[in-house]
Tab-separated table of C-alpha atoms and ligand atoms in Angstrom:
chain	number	residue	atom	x	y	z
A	1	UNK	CA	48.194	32.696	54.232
A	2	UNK	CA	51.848	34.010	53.309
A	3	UNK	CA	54.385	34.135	55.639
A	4	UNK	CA	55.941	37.090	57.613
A	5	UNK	CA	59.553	37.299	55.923
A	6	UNK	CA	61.049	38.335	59.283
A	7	UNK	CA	59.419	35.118	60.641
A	8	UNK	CA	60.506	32.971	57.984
A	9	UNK	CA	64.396	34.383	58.636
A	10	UNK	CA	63.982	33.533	61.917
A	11	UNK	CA	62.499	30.461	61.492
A	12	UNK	CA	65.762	29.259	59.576
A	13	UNK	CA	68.453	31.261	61.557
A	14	UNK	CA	66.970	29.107	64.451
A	15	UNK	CA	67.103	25.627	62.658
A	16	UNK	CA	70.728	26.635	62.152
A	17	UNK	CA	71.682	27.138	65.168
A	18	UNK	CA	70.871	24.118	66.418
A	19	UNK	CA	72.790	22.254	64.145
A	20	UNK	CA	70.273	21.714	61.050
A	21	UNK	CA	73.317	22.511	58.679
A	22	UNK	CA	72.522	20.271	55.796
A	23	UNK	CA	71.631	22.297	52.662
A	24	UNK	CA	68.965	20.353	51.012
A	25	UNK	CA	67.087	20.112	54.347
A	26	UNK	CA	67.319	23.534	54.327
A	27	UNK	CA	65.869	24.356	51.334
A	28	UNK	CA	63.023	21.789	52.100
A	29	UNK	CA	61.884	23.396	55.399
A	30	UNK	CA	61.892	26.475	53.596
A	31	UNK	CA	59.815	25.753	50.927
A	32	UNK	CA	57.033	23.930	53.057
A	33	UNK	CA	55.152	26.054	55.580
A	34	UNK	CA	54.388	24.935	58.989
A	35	UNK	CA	51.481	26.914	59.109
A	36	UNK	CA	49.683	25.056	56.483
A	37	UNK	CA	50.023	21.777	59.065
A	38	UNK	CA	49.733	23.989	62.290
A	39	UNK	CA	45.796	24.247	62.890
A	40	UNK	CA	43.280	26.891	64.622
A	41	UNK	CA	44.789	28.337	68.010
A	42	UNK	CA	48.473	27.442	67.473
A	43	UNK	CA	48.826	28.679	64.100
A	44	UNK	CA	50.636	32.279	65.494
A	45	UNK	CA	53.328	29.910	67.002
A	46	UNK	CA	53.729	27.740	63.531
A	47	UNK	CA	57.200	29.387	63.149
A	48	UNK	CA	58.959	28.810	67.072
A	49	UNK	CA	61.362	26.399	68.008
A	50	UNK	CA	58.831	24.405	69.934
A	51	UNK	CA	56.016	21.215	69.329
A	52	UNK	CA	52.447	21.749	69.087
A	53	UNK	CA	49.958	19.841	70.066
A	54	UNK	CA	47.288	18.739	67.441
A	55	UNK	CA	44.304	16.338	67.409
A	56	UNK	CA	44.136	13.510	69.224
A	57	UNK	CA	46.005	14.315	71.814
A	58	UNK	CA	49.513	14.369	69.090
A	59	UNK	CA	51.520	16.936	68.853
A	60	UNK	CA	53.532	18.515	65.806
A	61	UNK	CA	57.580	17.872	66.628
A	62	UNK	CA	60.389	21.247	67.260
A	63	UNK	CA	61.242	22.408	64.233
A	64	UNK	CA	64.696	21.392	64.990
A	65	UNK	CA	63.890	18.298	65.731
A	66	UNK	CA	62.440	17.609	62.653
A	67	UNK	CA	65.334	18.919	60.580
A	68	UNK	CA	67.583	16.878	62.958
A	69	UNK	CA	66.142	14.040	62.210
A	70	UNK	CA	65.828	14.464	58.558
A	71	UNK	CA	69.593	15.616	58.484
A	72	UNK	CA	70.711	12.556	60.271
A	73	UNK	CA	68.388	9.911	57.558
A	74	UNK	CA	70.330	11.531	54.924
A	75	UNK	CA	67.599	10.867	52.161
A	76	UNK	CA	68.604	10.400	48.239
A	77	UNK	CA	66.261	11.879	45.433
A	78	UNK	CA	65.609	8.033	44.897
A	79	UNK	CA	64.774	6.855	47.615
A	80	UNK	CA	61.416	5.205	48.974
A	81	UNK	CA	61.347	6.419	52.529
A	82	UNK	CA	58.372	5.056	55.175
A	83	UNK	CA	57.836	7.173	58.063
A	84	UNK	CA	56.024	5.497	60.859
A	85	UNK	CA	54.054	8.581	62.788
A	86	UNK	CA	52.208	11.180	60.374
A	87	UNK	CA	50.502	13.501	62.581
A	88	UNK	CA	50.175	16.755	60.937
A	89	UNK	CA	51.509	15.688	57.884
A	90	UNK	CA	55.012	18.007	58.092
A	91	UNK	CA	57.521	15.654	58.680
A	92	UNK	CA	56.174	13.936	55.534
A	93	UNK	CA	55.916	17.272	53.640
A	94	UNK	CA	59.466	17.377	54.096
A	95	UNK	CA	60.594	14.118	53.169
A	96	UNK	CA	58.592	14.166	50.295
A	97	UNK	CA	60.766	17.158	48.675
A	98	UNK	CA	63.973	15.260	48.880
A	99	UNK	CA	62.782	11.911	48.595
A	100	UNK	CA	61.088	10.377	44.886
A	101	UNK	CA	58.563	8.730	47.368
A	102	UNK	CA	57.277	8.520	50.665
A	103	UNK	CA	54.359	6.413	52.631
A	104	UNK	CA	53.674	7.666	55.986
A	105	UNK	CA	51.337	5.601	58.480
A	106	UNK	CA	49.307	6.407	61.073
A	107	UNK	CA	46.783	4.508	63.908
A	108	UNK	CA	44.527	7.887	64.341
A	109	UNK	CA	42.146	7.547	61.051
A	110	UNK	CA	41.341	11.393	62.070
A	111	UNK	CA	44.881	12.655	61.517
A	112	UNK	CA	45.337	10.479	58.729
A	113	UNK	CA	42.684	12.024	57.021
A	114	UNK	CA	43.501	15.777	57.492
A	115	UNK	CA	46.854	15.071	57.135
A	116	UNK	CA	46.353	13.751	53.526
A	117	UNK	CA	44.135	16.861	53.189
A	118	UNK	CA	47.029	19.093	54.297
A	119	UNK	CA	49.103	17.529	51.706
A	120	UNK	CA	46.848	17.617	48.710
A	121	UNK	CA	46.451	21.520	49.848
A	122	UNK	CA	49.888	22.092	49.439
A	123	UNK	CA	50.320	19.822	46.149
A	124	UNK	CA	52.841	17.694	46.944
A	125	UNK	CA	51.820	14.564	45.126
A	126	UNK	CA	54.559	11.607	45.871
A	127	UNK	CA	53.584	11.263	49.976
A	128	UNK	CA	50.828	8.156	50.585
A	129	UNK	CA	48.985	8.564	53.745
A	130	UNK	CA	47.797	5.207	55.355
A	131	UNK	CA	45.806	4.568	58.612
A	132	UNK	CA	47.268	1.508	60.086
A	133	UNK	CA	49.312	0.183	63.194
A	134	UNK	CA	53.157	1.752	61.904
A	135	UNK	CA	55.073	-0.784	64.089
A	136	UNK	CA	54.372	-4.107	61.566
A	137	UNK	CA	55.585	-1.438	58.778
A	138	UNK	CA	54.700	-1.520	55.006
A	139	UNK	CA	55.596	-5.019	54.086
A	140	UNK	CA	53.879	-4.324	50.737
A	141	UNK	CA	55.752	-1.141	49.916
A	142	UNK	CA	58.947	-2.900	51.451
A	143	UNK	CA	61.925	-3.192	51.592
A	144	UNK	CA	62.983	0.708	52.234
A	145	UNK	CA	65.715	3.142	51.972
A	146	UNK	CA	65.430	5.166	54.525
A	147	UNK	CA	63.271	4.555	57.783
A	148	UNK	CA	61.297	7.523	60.099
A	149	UNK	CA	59.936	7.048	63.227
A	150	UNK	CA	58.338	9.410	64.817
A	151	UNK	CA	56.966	8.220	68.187
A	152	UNK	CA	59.020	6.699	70.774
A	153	UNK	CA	59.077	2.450	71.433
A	154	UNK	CA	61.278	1.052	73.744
A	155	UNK	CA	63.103	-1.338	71.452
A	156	UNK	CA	63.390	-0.416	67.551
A	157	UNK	CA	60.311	-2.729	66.101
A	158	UNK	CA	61.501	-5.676	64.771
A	159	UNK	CA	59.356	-5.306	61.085
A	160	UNK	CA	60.501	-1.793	60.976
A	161	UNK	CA	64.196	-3.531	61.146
A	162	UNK	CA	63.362	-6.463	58.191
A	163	UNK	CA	61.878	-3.827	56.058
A	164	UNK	CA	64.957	-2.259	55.697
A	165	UNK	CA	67.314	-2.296	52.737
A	166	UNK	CA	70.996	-3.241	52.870
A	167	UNK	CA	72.626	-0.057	53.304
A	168	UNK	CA	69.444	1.634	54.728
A	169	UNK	CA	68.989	3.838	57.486
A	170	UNK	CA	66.382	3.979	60.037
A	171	UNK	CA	66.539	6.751	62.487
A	172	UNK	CA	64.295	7.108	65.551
A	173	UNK	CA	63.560	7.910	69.314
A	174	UNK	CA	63.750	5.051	71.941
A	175	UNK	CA	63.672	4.785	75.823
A	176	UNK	CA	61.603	3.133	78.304
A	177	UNK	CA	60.152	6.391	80.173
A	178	UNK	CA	58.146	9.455	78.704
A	179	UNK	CA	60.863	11.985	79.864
A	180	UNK	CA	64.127	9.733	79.336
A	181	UNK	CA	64.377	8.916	75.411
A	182	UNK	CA	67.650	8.858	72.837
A	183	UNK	CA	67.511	9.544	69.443
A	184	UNK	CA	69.210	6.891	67.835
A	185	UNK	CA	70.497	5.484	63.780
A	186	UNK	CA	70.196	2.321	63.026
A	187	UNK	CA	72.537	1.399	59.684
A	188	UNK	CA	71.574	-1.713	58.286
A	189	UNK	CA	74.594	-3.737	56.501
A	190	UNK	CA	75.483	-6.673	55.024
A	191	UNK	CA	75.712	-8.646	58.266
A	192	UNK	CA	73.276	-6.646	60.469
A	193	UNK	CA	72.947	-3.529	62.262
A	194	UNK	CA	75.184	-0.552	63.202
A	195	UNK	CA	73.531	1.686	66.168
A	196	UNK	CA	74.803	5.249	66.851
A	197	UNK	CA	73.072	7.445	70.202
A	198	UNK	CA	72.442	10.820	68.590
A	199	UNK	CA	71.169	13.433	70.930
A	200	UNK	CA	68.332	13.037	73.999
A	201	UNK	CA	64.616	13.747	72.704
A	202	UNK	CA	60.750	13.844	73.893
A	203	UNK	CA	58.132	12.189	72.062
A	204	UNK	CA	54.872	10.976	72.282
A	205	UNK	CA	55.024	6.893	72.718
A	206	UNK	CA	54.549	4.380	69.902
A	207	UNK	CA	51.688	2.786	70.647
A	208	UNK	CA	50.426	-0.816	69.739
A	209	UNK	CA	47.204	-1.851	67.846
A	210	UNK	CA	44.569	0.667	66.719
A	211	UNK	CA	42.575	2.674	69.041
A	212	UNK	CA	38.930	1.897	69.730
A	213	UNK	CA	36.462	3.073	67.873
B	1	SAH	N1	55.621	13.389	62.425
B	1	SAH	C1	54.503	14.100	62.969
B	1	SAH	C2	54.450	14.133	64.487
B	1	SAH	C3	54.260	12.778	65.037
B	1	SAH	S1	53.511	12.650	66.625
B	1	SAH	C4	54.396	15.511	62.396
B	1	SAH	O1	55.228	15.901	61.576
B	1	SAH	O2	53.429	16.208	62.741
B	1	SAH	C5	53.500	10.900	66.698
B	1	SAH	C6	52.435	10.222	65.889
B	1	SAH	O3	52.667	8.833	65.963
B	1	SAH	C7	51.024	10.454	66.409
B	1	SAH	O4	50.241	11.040	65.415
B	1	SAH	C8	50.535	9.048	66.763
B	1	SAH	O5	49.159	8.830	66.456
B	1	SAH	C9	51.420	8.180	65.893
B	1	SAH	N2	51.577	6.797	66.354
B	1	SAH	C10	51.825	6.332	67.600
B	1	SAH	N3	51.891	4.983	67.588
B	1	SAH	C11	51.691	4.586	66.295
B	1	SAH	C12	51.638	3.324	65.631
B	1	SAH	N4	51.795	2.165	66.279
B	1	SAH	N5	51.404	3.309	64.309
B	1	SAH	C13	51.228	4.452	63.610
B	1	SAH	N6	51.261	5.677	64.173
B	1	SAH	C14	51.496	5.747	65.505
């Protein structure tokens, strides 16, 4: 499918007004198309400011959001990145144009697997798909630049924390209710860990162990 050009202005005039300012990110969210990762009935909405659900009871994050979140991880065309919380597959179509590689997990084997599909449709070749509980990491892949999370825990995960480099950044959603949550970067230094509050969010939680099944 190609994209309505009006759309696709749209589509970026709205990332920056909300603040997605950041040039590369830019460029990346206009080169991958959130159709390709928007399935079936929710497809004529794959260009509005707003999530979508998908399978397994997921949903696709706000375009903003998304370029947010990537703006505030600051990713170098070096880096390893791990995002914990594939879903569709678009926040890891993303990352994989600015980063030189990029493992995404996630518990659902059924988004895991048309995610990877998703990916492979649109060619982008450095982004690993894995089907496995996100919040004990990648230990073999570790340690990482740049950490994604994409689903909100309470507490950042303590593995997620280790498997971070020196000089890393981990950015992600926290709270302890479904409706209160901050988005929140966590700089790893020498000594240990700088936090800054970033802006208030809505995810879906970060759930523990695999589901049945
Ligand atoms: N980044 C996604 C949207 C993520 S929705 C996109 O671009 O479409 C959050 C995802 O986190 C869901 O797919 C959910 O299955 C996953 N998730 C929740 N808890 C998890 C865990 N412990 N390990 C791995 N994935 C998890």
């Amino acid at each position: 499918m190609t994209r309505d050009p009006t759309a696709q202005m749209q589509f970026l005039f709205q990332l920056r007004s909300r603040g997605v300012t950041d040039s590369a990110v830019l460029m990346a969210m206009e080169k991958i198309d959130r159709g390709q990762f928007v399935g079936g009935t929710f497809e004529g909405h794959a260009y509005d400011d707003m999530p979508l659900p998908i399978a397994c009871g997921q949903t696709i994050s706000q375009p903003s959001v998304v370029g947010l979140m990537t703006q505030a991880l600051g990713v170098q065309p070096r880096d390893k990145v791990l995002e914990v919380g594939t879903g569709s597959g678009y926040q890891a179509a993303i990352l994989g144009q600015l980063a030189r590689r990029v493992y995404t997990i996630d518990r659902h084997r059924a988004l895991a697997r048309e995610a990877e599909r998703r990916l492979e449709a649109a060619r982008i070749t450095n982004v690993t798909v894995i089907c496995a509980d996100g919040c004990f990491g990648l230990p073999e892949q570790a340690p990482f630049d740049r950490i994604l999370v994409t689903a909100a825990a309470e507490d950042p995960p303590g593995p997620l924390l280790q498997q971070l480099k020196p000089g890393g950044v981990m950015v992600l959603p926290v709270g302890q209710s479904d409706t209160v949550q901050s988005l929140i970067k966590v700089t790893r230094t020498e000594t240990g860990f700088d936090y800054d509050e970033l802006l208030p969010v809505r995810f879906v939680p970060l759930v523990e162990g695999m589901p049945n099944g």
